[in-house]
XYZ file of C-alpha atoms in Angstrom:
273
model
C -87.341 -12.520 -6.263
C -86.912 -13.116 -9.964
C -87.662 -16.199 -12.227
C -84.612 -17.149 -11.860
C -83.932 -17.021 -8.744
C -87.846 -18.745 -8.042
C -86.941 -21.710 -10.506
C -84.503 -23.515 -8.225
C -87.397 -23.554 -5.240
C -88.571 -26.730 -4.423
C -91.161 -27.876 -2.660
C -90.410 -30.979 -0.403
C -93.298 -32.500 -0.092
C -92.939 -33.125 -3.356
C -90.202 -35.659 -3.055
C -92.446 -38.246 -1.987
C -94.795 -37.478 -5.443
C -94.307 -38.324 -8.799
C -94.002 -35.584 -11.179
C -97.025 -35.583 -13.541
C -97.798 -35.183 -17.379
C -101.068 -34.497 -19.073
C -101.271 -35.779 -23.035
C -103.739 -35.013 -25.400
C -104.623 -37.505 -27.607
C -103.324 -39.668 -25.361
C -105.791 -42.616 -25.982
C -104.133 -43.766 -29.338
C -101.276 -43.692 -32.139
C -98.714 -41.208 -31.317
C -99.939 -40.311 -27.806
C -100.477 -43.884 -26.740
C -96.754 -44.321 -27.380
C -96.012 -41.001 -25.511
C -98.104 -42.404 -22.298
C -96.292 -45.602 -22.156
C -92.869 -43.706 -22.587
C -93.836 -41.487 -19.372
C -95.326 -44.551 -17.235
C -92.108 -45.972 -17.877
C -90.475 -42.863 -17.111
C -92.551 -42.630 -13.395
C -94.839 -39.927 -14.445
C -98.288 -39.219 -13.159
C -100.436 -39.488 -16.311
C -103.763 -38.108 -17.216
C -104.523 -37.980 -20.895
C -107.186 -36.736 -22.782
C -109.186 -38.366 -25.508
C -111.875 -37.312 -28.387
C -113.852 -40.771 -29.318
C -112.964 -44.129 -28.439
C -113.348 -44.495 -24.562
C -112.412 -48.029 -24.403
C -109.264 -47.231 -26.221
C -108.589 -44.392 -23.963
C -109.387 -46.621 -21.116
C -106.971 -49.324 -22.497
C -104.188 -47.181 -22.606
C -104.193 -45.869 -19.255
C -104.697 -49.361 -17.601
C -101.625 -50.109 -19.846
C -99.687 -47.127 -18.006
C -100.471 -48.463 -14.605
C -99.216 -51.405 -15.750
C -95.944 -50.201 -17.137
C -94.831 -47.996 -13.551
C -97.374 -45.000 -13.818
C -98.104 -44.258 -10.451
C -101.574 -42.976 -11.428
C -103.602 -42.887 -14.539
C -106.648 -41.558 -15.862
C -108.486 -39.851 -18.989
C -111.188 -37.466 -19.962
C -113.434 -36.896 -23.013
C -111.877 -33.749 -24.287
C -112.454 -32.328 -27.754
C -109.469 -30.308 -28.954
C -111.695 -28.234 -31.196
C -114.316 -27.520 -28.246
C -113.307 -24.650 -26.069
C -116.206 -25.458 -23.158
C -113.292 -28.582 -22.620
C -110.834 -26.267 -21.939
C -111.867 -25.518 -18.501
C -112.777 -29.496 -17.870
C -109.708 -30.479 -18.601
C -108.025 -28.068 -16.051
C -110.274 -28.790 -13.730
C -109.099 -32.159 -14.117
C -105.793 -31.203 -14.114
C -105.962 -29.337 -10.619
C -108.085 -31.763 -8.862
C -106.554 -34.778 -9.662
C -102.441 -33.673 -9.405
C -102.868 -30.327 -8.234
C -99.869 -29.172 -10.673
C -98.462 -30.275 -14.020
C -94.733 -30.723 -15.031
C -95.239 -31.385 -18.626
C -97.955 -30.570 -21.243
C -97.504 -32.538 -24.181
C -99.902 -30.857 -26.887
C -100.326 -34.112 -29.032
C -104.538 -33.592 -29.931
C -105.388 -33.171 -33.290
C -106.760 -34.254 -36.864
C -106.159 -34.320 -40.405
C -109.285 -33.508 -42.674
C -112.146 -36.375 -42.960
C -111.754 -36.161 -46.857
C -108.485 -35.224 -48.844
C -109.133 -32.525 -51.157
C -106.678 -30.696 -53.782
C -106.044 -27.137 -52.570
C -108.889 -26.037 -55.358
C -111.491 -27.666 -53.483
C -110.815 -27.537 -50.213
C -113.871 -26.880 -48.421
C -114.767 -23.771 -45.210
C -115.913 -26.930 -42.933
C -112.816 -29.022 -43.442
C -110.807 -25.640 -42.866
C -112.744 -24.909 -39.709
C -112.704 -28.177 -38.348
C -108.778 -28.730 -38.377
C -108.019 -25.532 -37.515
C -110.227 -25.988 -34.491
C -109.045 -28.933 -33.715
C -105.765 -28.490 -34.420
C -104.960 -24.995 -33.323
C -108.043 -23.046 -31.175
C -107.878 -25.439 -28.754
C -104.042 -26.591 -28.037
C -103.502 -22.369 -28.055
C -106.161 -21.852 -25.452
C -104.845 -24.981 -23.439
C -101.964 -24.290 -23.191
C -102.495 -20.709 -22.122
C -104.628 -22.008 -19.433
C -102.435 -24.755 -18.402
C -99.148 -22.376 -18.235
C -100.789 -19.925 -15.685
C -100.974 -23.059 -13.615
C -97.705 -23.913 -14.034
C -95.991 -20.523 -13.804
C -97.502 -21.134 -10.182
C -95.820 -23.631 -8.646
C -92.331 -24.779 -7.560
C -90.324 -26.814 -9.314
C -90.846 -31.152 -8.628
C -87.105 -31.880 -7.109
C -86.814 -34.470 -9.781
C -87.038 -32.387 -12.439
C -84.428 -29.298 -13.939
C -87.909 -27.585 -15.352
C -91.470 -27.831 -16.290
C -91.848 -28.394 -20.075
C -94.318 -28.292 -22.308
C -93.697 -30.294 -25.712
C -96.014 -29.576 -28.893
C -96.178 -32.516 -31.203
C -96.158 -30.742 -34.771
C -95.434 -32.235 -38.011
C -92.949 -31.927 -40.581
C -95.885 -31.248 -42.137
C -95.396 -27.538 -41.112
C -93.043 -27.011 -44.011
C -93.841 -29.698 -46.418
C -96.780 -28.865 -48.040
C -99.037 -31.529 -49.412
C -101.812 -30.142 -51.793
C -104.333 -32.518 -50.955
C -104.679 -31.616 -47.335
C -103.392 -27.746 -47.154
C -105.710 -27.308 -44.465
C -103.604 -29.753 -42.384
C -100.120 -28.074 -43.226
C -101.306 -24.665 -42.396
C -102.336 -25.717 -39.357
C -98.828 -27.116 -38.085
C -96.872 -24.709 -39.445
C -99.629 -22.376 -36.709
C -98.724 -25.395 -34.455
C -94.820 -23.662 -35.060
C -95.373 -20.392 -34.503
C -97.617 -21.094 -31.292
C -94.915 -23.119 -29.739
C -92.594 -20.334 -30.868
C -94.866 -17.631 -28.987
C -95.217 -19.641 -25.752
C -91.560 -20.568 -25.733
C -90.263 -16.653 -25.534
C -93.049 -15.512 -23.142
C -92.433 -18.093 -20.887
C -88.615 -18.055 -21.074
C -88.072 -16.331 -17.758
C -89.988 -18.700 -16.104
C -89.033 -22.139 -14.851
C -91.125 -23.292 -17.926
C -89.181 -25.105 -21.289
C -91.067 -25.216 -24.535
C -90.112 -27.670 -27.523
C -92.025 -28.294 -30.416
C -91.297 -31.927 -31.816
C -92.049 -32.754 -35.732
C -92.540 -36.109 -36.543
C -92.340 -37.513 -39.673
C -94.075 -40.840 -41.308
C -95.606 -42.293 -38.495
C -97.037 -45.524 -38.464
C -100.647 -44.775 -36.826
C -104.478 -45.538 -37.946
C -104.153 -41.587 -39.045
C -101.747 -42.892 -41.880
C -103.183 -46.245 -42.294
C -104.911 -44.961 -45.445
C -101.892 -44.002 -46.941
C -99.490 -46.552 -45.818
C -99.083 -48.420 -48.883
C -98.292 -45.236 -51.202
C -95.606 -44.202 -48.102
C -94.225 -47.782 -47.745
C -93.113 -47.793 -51.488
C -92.007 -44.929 -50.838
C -89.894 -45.221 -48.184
C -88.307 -48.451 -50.168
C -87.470 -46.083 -52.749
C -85.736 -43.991 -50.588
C -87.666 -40.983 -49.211
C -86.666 -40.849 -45.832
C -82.567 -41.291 -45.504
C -83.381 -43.591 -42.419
C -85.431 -46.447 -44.218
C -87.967 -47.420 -42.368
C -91.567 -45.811 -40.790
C -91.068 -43.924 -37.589
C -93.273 -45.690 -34.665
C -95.470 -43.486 -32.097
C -92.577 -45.503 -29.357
C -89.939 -43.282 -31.348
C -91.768 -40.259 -30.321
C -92.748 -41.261 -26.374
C -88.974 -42.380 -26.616
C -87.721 -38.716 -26.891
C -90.604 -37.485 -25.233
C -89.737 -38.780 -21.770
C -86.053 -38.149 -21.939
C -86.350 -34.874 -22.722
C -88.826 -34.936 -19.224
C -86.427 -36.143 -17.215
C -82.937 -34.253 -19.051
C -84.041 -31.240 -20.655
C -81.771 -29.461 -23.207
C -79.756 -27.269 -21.048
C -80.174 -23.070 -21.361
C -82.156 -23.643 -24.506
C -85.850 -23.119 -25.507
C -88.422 -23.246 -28.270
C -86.284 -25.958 -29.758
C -87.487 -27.532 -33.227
C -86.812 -31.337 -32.793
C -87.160 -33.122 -36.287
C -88.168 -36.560 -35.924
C -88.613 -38.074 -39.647
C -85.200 -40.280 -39.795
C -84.167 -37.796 -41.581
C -86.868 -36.414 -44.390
C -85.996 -32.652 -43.291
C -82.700 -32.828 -44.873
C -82.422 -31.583 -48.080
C -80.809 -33.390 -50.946
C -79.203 -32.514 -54.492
């Protein structure tokens, strides 16, 4: 039987289960708005979170309260490759199968440093974070998927990666950052073609200026600048924008397409004369 032909098998017990979604990061900023999009959407959530258990706690409390049939989160560090396995564990244990993989985990450096002084730790430590581990995840994760039927609500199993516009804007005074989208690119690129046979639908998603504690720092420099017209669509992006397109893309995937790049900076890719 081929892919093809094993993509349009169902399961029906499944009818009377919600189709399920793990998020990384899913305790705060971009993946908290990401959760609530999916609870809203019906989706079994588990997310995964680095520090801040009571904020990881919080957010899946508010995705039980917003239709998530089940909720729950586990200490997870992206850049720690012993989580790898916990996390799946979780994964199989708790659903027994995942739909959708949203790869949203990940940091920018501690300290901003021009590209002459960026320093090996700060380079290891995002590209750790940022890379090692949502490339080993995901590899893990898709052998489960590439498993199982398809959930009878859904036209495929999808697995989003939340990049950056970052990945080909470069910033000098956090290269270490860009690099390690535009690796967030080619990764989502890689998975997307050897999974294209398969029931399995890759996107990678590049949000712009998102208002988030990860830009707070920079928020006033970005606000100007937004009021002076740097992104076409005048305003911050929110992380509900994201979890917006997240879940509809869940439930109403692109049709025959795959490895998608999905710009969402109102605008900021385009280039002007």
């Amino acid at each position: 039987m081929s892919f093809e032909d094993s993509s349009r098998i169902v399961d029906p017990s499944l009818r009377s289960s919600p189709p399920t979604a793990l998020v990384t990061g899913g305790g705060r900023g971009i993946g908290r708005g990401i959760v609530h999009a999916l609870a809203r959407a019906g989706f079994a959530i588990g997310l995964t979170y680095r520090s801040g258990s009571e904020a990881a706690q919080q957010t899946v409390s508010e995705a039980l309260s917003l239709g998530a049939p089940q909720a729950w989160s586990v200490a997870a560090d992206s850049g720690d490759l012993t989580t790898v396995e916990t996390v799946t564990h979780e994964v199989a244990s708790r659903f027994g199968r995942l739909d959708l993989l949203v790869n949203n985990a990940g940091m920018a450096p501690r300290v901003r440093s021009d590209v002459l002084e960026t320093t090996p730790e700060s380079w290891d430590e995002v590209m750790n974070a940022n890379l090692k581990g949502v490339f080993f995840l995901t590899q893990r994760l898709a052998r489960l998927m590439m498993t199982q039927p398809l959930h009878p609500e859904l036209e495929a199993a999808q697995i989003h990666f939340i990049g950056s516009i970052s990945a080909d804007h470069v910033s000098l005074n956090r290269v270490e950052y860009c690099v390690s989208k535009a690796g967030i690119a080619t990764i989502a690129r890689a998975f997307a073609l050897r999974l294209a046979d398969s029931p399995i639908r890759v996107v990678e998603l590049r949000p712009g200026l998102i208002r988030t504690d990860m830009t707070e720092r920079v928020a006033d420099l970005y606000t100007q600048r937004i009021r002076d017209g740097l992104v076409p669509i005048p305003r911050w992006g929110t992380p509900e924008d994201v979890g917006r397109v997240v879940a509809q893309l869940a439930r109403s995937p692109l049709p025959y397409a795959t490895g998608v790049v999905l710009p969402l900076d109102g605008g900021l890719h385009l280039q002007r004369l």
